[in-house]
Structure formats: structure tokens, C-alpha cells
mmCIF file of C-alpha atoms and ligand atoms in Angstrom:
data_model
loop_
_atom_site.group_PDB
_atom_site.id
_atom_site.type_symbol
_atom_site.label_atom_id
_atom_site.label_comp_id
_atom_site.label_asym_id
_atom_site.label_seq_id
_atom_site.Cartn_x
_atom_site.Cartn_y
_atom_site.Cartn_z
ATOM 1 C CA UNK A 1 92.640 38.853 -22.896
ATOM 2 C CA UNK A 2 91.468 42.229 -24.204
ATOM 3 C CA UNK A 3 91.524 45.345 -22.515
ATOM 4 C CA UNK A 4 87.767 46.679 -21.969
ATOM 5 C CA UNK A 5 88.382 49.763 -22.240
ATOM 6 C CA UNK A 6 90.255 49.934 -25.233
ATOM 7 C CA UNK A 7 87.651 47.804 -27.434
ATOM 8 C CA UNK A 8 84.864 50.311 -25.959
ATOM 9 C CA UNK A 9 87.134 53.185 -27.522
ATOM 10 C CA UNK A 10 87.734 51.064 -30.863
ATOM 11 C CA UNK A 11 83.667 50.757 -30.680
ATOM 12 C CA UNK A 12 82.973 54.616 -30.417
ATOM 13 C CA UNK A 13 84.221 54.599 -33.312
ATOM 14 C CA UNK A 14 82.160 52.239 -35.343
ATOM 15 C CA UNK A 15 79.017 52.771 -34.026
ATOM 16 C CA UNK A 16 76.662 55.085 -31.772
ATOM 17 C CA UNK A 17 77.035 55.235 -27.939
ATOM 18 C CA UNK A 18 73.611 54.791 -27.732
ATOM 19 C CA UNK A 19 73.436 51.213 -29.244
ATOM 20 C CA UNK A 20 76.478 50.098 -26.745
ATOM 21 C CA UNK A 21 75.068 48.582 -23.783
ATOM 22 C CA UNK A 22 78.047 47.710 -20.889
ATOM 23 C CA UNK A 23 77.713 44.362 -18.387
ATOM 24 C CA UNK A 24 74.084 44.023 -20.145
ATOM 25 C CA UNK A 25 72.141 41.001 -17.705
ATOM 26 C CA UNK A 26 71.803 38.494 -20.463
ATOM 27 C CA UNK A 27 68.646 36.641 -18.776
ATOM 28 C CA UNK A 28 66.539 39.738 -19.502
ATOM 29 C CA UNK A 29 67.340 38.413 -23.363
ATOM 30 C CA UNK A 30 66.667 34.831 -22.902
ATOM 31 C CA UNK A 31 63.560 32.829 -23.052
ATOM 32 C CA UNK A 32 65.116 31.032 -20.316
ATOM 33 C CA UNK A 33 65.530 34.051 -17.609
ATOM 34 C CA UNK A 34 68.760 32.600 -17.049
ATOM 35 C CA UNK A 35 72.218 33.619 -17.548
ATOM 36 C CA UNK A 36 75.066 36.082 -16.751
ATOM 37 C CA UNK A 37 76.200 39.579 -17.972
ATOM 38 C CA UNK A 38 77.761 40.533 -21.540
ATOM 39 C CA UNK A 39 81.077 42.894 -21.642
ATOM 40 C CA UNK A 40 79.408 44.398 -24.275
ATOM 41 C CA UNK A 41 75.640 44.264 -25.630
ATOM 42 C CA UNK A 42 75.299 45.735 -29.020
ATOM 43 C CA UNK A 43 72.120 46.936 -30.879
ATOM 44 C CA UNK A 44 73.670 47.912 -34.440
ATOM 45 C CA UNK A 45 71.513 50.335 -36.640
ATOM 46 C CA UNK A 46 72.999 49.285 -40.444
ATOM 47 C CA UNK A 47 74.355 46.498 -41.898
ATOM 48 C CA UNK A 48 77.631 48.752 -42.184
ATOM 49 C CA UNK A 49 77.809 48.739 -38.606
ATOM 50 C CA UNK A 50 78.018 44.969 -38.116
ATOM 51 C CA UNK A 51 80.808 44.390 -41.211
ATOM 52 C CA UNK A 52 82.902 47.424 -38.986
ATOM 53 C CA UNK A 53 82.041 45.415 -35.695
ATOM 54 C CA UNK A 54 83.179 41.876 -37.262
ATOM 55 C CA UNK A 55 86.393 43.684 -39.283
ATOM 56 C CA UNK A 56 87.075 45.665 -35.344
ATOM 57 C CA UNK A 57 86.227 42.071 -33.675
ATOM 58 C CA UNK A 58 89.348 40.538 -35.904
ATOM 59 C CA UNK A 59 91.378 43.347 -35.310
ATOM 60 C CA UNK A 60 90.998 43.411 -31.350
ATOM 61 C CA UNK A 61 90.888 40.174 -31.221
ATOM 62 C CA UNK A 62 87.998 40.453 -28.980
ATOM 63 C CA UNK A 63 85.155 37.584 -29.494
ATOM 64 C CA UNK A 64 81.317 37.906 -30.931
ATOM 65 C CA UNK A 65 78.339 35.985 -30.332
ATOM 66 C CA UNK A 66 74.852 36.471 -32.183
ATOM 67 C CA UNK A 67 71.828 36.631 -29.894
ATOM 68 C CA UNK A 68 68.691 36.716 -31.902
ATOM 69 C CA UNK A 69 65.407 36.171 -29.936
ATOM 70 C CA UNK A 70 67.355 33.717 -26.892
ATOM 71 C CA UNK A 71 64.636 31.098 -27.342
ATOM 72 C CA UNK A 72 67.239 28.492 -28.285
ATOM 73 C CA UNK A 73 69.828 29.226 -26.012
ATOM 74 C CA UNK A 74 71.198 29.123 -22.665
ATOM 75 C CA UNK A 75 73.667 31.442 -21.044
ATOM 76 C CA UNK A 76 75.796 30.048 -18.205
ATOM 77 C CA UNK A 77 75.590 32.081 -15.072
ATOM 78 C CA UNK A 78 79.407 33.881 -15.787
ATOM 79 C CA UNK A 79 78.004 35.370 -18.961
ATOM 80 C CA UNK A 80 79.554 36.176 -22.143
ATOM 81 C CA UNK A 81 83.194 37.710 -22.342
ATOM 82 C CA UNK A 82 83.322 40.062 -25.631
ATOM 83 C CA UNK A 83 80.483 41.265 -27.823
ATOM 84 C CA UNK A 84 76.926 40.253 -28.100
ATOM 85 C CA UNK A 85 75.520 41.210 -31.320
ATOM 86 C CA UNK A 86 71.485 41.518 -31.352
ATOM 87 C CA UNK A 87 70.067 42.688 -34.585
ATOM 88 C CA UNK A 88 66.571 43.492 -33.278
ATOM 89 C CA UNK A 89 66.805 46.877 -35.296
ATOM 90 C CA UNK A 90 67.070 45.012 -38.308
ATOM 91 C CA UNK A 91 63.192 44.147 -38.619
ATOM 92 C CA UNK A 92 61.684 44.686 -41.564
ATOM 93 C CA UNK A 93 59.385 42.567 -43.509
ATOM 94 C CA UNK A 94 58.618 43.194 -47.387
ATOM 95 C CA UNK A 95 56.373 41.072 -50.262
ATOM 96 C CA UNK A 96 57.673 41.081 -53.812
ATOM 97 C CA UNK A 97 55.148 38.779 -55.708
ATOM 98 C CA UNK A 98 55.576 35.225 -54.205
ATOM 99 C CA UNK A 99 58.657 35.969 -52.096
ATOM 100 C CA UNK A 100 58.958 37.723 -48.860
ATOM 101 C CA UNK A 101 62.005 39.320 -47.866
ATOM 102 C CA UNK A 102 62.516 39.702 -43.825
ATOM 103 C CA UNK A 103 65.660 40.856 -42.167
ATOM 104 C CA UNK A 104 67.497 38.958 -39.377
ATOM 105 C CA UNK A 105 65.797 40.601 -36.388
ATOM 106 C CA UNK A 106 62.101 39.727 -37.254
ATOM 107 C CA UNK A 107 60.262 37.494 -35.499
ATOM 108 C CA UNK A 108 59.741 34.465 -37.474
ATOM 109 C CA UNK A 109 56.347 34.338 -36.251
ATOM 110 C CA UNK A 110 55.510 37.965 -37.868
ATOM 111 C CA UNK A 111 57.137 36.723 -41.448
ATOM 112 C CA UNK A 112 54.604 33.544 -41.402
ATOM 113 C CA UNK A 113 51.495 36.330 -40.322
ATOM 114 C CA UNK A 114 52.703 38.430 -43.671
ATOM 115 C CA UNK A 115 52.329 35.318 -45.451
ATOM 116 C CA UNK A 116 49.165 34.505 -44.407
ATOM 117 C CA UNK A 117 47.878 38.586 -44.930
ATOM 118 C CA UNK A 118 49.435 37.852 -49.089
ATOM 119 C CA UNK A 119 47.704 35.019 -49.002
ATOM 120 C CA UNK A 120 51.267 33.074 -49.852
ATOM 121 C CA UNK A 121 51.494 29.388 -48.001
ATOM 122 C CA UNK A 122 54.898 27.564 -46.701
ATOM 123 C CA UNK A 123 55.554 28.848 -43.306
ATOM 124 C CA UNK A 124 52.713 28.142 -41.351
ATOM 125 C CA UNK A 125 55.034 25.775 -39.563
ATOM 126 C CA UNK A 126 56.369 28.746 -38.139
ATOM 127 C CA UNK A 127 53.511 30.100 -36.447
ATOM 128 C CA UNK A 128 54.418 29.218 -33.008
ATOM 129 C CA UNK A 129 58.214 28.938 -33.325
ATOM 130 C CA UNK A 130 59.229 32.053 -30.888
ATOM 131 C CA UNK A 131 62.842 33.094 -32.847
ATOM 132 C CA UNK A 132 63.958 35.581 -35.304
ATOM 133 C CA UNK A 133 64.340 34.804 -38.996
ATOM 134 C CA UNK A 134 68.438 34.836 -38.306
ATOM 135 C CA UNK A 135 68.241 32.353 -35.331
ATOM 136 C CA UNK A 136 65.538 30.305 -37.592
ATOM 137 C CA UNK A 137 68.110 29.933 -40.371
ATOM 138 C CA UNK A 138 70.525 28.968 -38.165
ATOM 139 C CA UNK A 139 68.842 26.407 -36.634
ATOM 140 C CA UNK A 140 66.577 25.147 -39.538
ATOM 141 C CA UNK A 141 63.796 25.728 -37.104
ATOM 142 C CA UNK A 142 60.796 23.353 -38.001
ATOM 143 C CA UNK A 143 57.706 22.153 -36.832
ATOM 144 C CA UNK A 144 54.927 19.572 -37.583
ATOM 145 C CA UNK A 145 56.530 18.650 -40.844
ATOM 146 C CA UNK A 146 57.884 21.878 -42.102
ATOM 147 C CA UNK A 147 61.161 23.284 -41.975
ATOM 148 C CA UNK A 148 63.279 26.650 -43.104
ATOM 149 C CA UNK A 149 64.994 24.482 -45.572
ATOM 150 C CA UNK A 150 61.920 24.116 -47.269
ATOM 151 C CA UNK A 151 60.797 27.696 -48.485
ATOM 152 C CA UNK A 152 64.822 29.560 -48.241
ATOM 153 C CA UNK A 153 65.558 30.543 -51.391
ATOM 154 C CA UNK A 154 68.606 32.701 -50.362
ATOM 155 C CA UNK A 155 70.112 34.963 -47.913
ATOM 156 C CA UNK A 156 72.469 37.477 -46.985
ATOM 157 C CA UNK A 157 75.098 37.415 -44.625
ATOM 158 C CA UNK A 158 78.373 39.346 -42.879
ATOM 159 C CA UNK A 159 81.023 36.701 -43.109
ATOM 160 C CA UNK A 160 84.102 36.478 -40.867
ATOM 161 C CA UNK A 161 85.921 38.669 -42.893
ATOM 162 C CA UNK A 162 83.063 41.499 -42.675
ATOM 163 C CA UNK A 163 82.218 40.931 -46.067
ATOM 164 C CA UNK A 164 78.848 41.070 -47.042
ATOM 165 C CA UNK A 165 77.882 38.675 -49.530
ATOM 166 C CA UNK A 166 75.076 35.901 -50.816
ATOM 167 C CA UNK A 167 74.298 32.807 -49.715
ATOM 168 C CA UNK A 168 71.519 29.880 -51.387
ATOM 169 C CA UNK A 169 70.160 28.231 -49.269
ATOM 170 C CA UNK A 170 71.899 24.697 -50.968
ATOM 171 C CA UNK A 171 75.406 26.749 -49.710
ATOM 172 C CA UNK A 172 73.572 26.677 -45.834
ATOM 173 C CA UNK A 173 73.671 22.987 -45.829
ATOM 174 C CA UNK A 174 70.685 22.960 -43.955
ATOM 175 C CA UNK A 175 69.376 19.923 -42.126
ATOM 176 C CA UNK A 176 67.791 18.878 -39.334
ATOM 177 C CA UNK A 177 68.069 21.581 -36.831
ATOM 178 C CA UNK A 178 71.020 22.520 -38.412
ATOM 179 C CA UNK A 179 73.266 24.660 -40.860
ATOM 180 C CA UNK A 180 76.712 25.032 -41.452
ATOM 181 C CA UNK A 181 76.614 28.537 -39.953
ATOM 182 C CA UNK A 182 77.940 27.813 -36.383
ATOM 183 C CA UNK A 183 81.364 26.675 -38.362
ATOM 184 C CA UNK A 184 81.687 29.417 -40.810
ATOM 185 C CA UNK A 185 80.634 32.435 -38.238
ATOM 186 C CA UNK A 186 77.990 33.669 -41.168
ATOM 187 C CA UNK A 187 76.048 36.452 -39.292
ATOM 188 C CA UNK A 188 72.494 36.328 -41.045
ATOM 189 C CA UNK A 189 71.073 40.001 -41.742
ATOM 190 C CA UNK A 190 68.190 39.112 -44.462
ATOM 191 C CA UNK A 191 66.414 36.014 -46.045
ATOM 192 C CA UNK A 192 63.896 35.350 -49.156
ATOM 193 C CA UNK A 193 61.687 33.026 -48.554
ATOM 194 C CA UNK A 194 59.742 31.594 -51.692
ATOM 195 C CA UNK A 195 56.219 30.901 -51.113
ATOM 196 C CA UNK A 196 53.003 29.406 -53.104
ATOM 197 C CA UNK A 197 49.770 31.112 -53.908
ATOM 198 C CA UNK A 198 46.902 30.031 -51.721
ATOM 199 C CA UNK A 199 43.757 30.478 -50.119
ATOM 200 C CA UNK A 200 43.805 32.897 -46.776
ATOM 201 C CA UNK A 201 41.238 30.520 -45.237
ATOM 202 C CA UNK A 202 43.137 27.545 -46.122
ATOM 203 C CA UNK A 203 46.196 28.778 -44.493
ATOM 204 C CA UNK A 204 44.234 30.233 -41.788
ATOM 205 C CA UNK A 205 42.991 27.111 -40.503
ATOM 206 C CA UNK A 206 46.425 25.084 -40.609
ATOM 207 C CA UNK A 207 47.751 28.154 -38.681
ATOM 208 C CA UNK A 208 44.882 27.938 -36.111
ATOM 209 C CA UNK A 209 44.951 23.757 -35.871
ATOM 210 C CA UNK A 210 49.122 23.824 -35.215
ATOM 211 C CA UNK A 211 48.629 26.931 -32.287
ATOM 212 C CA UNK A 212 45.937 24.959 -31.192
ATOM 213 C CA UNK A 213 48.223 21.622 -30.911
ATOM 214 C CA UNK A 214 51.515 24.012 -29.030
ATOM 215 C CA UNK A 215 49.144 25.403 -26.586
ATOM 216 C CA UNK A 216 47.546 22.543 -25.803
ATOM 217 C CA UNK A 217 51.060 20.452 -25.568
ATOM 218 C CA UNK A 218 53.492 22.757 -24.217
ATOM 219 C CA UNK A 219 53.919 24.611 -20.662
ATOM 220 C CA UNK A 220 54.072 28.092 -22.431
ATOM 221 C CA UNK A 221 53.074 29.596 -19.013
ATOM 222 C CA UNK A 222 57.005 29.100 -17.764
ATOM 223 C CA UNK A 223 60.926 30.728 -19.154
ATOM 224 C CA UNK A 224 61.585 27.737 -20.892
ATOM 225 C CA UNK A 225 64.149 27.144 -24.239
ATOM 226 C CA UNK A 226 61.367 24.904 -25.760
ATOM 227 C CA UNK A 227 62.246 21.386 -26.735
ATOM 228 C CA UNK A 228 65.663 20.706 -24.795
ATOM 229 C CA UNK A 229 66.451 18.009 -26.992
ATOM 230 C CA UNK A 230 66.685 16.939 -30.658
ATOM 231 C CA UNK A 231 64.559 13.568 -31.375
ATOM 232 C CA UNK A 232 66.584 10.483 -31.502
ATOM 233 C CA UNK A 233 66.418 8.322 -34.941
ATOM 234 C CA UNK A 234 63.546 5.940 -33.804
ATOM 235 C CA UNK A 235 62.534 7.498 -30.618
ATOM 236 C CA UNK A 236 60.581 10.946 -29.007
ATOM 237 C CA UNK A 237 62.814 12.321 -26.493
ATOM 238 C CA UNK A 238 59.754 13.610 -24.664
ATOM 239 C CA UNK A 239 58.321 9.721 -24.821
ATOM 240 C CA UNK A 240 61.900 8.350 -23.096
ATOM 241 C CA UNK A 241 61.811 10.756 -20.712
ATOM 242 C CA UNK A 242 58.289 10.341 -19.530
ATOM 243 C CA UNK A 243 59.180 6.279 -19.314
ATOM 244 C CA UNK A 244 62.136 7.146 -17.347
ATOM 245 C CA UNK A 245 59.668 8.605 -14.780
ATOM 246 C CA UNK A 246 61.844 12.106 -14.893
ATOM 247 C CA UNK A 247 59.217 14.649 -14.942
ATOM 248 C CA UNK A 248 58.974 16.757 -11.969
ATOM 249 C CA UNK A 249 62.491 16.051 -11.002
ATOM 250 C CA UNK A 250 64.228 19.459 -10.291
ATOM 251 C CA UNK A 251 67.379 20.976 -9.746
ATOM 252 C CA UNK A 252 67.297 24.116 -7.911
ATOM 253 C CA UNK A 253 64.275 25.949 -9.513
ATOM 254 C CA UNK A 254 64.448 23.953 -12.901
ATOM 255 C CA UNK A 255 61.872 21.281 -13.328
ATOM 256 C CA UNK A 256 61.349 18.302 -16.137
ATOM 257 C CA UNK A 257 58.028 19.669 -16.781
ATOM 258 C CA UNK A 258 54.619 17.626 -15.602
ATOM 259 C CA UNK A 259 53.520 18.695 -19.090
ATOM 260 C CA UNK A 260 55.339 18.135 -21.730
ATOM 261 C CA UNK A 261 58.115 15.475 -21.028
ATOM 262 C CA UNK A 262 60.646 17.369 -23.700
ATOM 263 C CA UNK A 263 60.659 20.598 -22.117
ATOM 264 C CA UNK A 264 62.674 21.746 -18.823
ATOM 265 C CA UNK A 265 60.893 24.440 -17.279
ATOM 266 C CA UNK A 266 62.686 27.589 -14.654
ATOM 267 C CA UNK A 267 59.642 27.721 -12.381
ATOM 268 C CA UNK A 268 61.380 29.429 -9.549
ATOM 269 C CA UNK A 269 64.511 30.956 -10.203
ATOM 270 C CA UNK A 270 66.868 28.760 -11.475
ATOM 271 C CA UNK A 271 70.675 28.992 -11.920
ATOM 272 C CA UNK A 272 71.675 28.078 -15.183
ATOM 273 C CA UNK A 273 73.665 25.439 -12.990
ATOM 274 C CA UNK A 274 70.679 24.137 -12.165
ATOM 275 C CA UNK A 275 69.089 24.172 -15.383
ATOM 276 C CA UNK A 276 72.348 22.352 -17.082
ATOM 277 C CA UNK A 277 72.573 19.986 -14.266
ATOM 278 C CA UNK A 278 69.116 18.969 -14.556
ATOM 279 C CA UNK A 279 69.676 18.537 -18.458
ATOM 280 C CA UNK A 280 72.880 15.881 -18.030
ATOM 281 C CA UNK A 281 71.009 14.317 -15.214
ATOM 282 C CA UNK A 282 68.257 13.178 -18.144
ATOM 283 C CA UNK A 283 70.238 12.348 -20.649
ATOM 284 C CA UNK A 284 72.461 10.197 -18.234
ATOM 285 C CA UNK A 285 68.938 8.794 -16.673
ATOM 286 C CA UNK A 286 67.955 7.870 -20.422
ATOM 287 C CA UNK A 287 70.793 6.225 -21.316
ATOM 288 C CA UNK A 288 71.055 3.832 -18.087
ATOM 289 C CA UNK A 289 67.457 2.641 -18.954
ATOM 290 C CA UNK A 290 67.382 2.675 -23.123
ATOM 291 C CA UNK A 291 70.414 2.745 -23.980
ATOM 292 C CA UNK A 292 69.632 6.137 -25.971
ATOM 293 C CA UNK A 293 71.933 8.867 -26.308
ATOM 294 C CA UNK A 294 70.135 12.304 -25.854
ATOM 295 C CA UNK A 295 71.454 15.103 -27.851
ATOM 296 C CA UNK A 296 70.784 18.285 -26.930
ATOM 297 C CA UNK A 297 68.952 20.951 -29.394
ATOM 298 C CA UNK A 298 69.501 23.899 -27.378
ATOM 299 C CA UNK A 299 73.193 25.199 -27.286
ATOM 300 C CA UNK A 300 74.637 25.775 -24.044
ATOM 301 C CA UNK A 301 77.122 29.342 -24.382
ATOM 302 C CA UNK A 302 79.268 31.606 -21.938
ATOM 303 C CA UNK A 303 80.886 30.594 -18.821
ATOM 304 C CA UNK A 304 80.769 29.598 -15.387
ATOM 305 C CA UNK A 305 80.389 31.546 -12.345
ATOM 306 C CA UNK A 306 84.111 32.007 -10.905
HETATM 307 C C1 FAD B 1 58.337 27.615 -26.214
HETATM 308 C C2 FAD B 1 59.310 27.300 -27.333
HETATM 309 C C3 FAD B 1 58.877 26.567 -28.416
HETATM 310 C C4 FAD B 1 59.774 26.262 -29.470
HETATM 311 N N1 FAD B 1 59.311 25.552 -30.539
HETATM 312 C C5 FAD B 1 60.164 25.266 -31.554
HETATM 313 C C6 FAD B 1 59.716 24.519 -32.691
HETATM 314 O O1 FAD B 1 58.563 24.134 -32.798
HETATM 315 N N2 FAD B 1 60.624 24.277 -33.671
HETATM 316 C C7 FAD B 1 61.908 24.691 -33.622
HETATM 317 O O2 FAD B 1 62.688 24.450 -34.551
HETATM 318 N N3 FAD B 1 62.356 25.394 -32.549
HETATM 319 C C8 FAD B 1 61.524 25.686 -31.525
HETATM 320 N N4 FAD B 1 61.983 26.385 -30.454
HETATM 321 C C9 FAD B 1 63.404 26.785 -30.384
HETATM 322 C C10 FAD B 1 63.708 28.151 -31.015
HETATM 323 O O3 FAD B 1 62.571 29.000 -31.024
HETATM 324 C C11 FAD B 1 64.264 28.031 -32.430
HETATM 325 O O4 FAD B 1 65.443 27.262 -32.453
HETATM 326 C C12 FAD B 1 64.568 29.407 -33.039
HETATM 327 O O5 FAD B 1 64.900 29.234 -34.401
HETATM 328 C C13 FAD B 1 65.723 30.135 -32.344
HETATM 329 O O6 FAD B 1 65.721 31.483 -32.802
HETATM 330 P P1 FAD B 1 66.257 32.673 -31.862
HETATM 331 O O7 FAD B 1 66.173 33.934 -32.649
HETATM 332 O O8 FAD B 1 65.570 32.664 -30.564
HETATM 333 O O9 FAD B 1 67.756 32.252 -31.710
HETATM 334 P P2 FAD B 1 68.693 32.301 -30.394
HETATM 335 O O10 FAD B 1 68.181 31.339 -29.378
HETATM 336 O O11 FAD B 1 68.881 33.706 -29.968
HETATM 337 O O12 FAD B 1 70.042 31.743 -31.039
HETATM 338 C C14 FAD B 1 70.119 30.416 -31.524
HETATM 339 C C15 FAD B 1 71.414 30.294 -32.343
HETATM 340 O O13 FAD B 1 71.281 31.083 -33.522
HETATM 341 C C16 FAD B 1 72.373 31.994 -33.643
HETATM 342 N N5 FAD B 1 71.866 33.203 -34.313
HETATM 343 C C17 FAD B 1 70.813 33.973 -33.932
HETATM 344 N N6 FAD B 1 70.639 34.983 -34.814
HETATM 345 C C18 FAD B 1 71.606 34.855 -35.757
HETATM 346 C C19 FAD B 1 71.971 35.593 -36.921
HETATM 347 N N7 FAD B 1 71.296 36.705 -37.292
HETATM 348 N N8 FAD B 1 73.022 35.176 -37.649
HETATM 349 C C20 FAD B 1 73.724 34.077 -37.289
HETATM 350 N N9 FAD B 1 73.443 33.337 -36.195
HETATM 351 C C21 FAD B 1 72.391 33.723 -35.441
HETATM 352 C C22 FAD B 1 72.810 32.257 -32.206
HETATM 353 O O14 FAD B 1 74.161 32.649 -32.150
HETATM 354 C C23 FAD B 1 72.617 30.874 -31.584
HETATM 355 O O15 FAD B 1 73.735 30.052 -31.782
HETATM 356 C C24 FAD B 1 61.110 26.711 -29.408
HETATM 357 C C25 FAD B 1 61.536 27.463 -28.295
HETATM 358 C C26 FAD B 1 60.645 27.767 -27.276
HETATM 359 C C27 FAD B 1 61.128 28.587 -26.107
#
């Protein structure tokens, strides 16, 4: 176990006090509102910083975990021993002919409004997909038949060793709702996306049709990590949930919402306890009556209350 103290001095060192945040309350990140405290919560300002945070992180020995938008996450209630890294400084959005280059930190969201203001089509998937470009890489977020894998053309990431260096997006191994950068500890901190000439009205109206379709679906009026679960070869989770008669069960404060069968809402304070609880109790539910095994698409971090 580290010493605190001595990996805050070791951090002085490396970055600003300012953008060093102590026993940060994690749920005021999340999408969720769940979750314990960080040791430490750092906001680095250049991509210097993070290679000096990753090379101090191996030299400490002291663990990191990315936290881009926490709309795809869940924190336990103990929180997160170590360093947090969120890279909502990095945040910048730029056009170069038919490619647009966002850093980590933007919203996702924002990248596929640039594309529709260059009149450039591909990510109007992303619309309604609440992450940031990094978390969107490494989740190869997707919606009503798009998906990151199919407009990356490359990125750039910190890699264990605090090197900065390029990655395709073939090297990603992107598939669904995955990458292969939960095993190699990639940190994102920019991606080119390549995108096609087309008309702004055009766009416009499959942007307007798919926000139309999430508002209309989803219970967007509660802290919620989106779909809790990925859909099983054959099957809608929401579908085999709704059959198992599951919504409006709850757990503490967390609730299978009465909306949209795939989503587990906190409507009144939750524990992430709760919340996981609730979680196992459907996907042991749907396996008693379909025989279905339910994985889940949001990743569970961070540790128990003591
Ligand atoms: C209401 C709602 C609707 C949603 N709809 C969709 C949908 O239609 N399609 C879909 O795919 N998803 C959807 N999601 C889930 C979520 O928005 C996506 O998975 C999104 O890509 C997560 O991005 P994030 O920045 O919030 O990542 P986080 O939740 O913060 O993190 C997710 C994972 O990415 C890692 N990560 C984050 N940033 C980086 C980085 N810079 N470098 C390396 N690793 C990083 C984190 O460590 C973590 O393991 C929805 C969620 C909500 C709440």
C-alpha cells in the first residue's frame, strides 16, 4: 500500500496544485450519482503531464483509473484507492478537410454537432451518446447501426510506459462495445475521425429522427448509466427483462425502470450496493426463466464500503 502523502509530494512535482483534487466524491462525476471518494482526482493541463503521471504511477507503484464523462461506469460506494485521471481539459475540436480531430475530453456529442456544422456525415449515431471521445473509443460506443469503429481512422495515446505514441484504429481491435484498451492500459488523449461529404439537411434530419427515438425510449429524466447490459446474440436484453416482469423492482433507491426495460434507474438515492444488487438480481431472474446469460455493458470499478 502506498503512502498518501508521499505520492501527493511525488505529484507536486509533476503537475500544478491546482489540478490535484484530495478524497474527490466520485458520484458528483458519474451519470449514476453513485459512488465513493478518490485518493486523488486529477485534472491534467498537457499531454506531458499525463506521460509524468503514468511514468510517477509505475514508479510509486500507486494505481490509475481513467474517468472520462462517468456515463458508463459505476463506482462502488468505498471509492477508488490511487489516481483518477479526468482529461476534461483536453477538449478541443478541429476540421482538416474531411477529418475531424477531437481530443479525449470532448463530448462525443459536440464532435458529431462539428460534423454536422462541416457538413461531414458518419457520426450522427453519436448524437445522443452522453461520453467523451476517450470513453467512446474505449467502449466502441454505437447506436442505431453506427459505431466508433466505423469512422476511427487513428488515435493517439499515453501507453503504460508513458510513451506517447499512434494507434489505427485496426491496432484498437474494436468490436462490439469493445477495444483492446482495458488490457493494454492505452490512455486515449486525441482521435481522427474520417468523415464523408454531405448535405447539412440530410444529416440534420437523421440527427433529429435518432434524438427523437432516445427521448422518446429512454428515462433521461433519472442518474442512470444508460443501457446496463450488452444485447445477447438473438435476444434484447430490455425485451427479457420486460418478460421476466422485472421492471419496477428496486433495491434501495435503484429501480428496473417502468420505461425502458434495459435501463436501471437511481430514483431516490441509491447505494451503489443497491444499484449492483439490483443488477445480479436481473441477470439471475433472466437466466432462471430463458436460460440467457446477461452480460453487463457497464463496468463495475472501486471497492466496497469497509
Ligand atoms: C442515458 C445514457 C444513454 C447511453 N446511450 C448509449 C448508446 O446509445 N450507445 C453506447 O454505446 N453507449 C451509450 N451509453 C453509455 C456511455 O455513454 C458510453 O459507453 C460512452 O462511450 C462512455 O463514455 P464516458 O466518457 O462516459 O466513459 P466513462 O463512463 O467515464 O468510462 C468508460 C470506460 O472508458 C475508460 N476511459 C474513459 N476515458 C478514457 C480515455 N481517455 N482513455 C482510456 N480509457 C478511457 C474508463 O476508464 C472506463 O473504463 C449511454 C449512457 C447513458 C447514461
Amino acid at each position: 500500500m502506498y503512502n498518501k502523502e508521499t505520492v501527493y509530494k511525488e505529484l507536486l512535482n509533476v503537475m500544478h496544485e491546482d489540478n490535484i483534487k484530495r478524497d474527490e466524491l466520485l458520484r458528483n462525476h458519474l451519470y449514476t450519482k453513485l459512488g465513493g471518494k478518490a485518493d486523488f482526482f486529477l485534472t491534467p493541463t498537457t499531454y506531458e503531464e499525463v506521460q509524468n503521471i503514468v511514468k510517477l504511477s509505475n514508479k510509486v507503484d500507486v494505481p490509475f483509473t481513467l474517468l472520462g464523462n462517468g456515463s458508463n461506469l459505476i463506482v462502488k460506494d468505498g471509492g477508488i484507492r490511487g489516481i483518477v485521471l479526468h482529461l476534461a481539459n483536453f477538449d478541443e475540436i478541429n476540421t482538416n478537410d474531411q477529418q475531424i480531430v477531437a481530443q479525449s475530453g470532448a463530448a462525443i456529442i459536440d464532435v458529431s454537432r462539428r460534423a454536422l456544422a462541416e457538413r461531414l456525415s458518419g457520426l450522427e449515431f453519436a448524437c445522443g451518446i452522453p461520453g467523451t471521445v476517450g470513453g467512446a473509443l474505449f467502449m466502441n460506443a454505437g447506436a442505431y447501426g453506427g459505431e466508433i469503429k466505423d469512422v476511427l481512422d487513428y488515435c493517439y495515446v499515453v501507453d503504460r510506459h508513458g510513451e506517447l505514441i499512434k494507434r489505427t484504429a485496426a491496432d484498437l481491435e474494436l468490436d462490439y462495445r469493445h477495444s483492446n484498451i482495458s488490457e493494454n492500459g492505452d490512455i486515449v488523449l486525441e482521435a481522427t475521425f474520417s468523415l464523408k461529404p454531405a448535405e447539412y439537411d440530410d444529416i440534420k434530419a437523421i440527427m433529429d429522427d435518432l434524438t427523437h427515438k432516445r427521448e422518446s425510449k429512454q428515462p433521461l429524466e433519472y442518474p442512470s448509466c444508460g443501457s446496463v447490459f450488452k444485447r445477447p446474440p438473438g435476444y434484447f436484453a430490455g425485451k427479457l427483462i420486460q418478460d421476466s416482469e422485472l421492471q419496477g423492482t428496486n433495491f434501495g433507491g435503484a429501480e428496473v425502470s417502468t420505461k425502458h426495460a434495459g435501463f436501471i434507474v437511481n430514483k431516490n438515492n441509491a447505494s451503489a450496493k443497491d444499484y449492483i444488487s439490483l443488477i445480479e438480481h436481473v441477470q439471475k431472474t433472466v437466466k432462471e426463466k430463458f436460460d440467457v446469460e446477461l452480460e453487463r455493458e457497464v463496468r463495475i470499478i472501486g471497492e466496497d464500503l469497509e
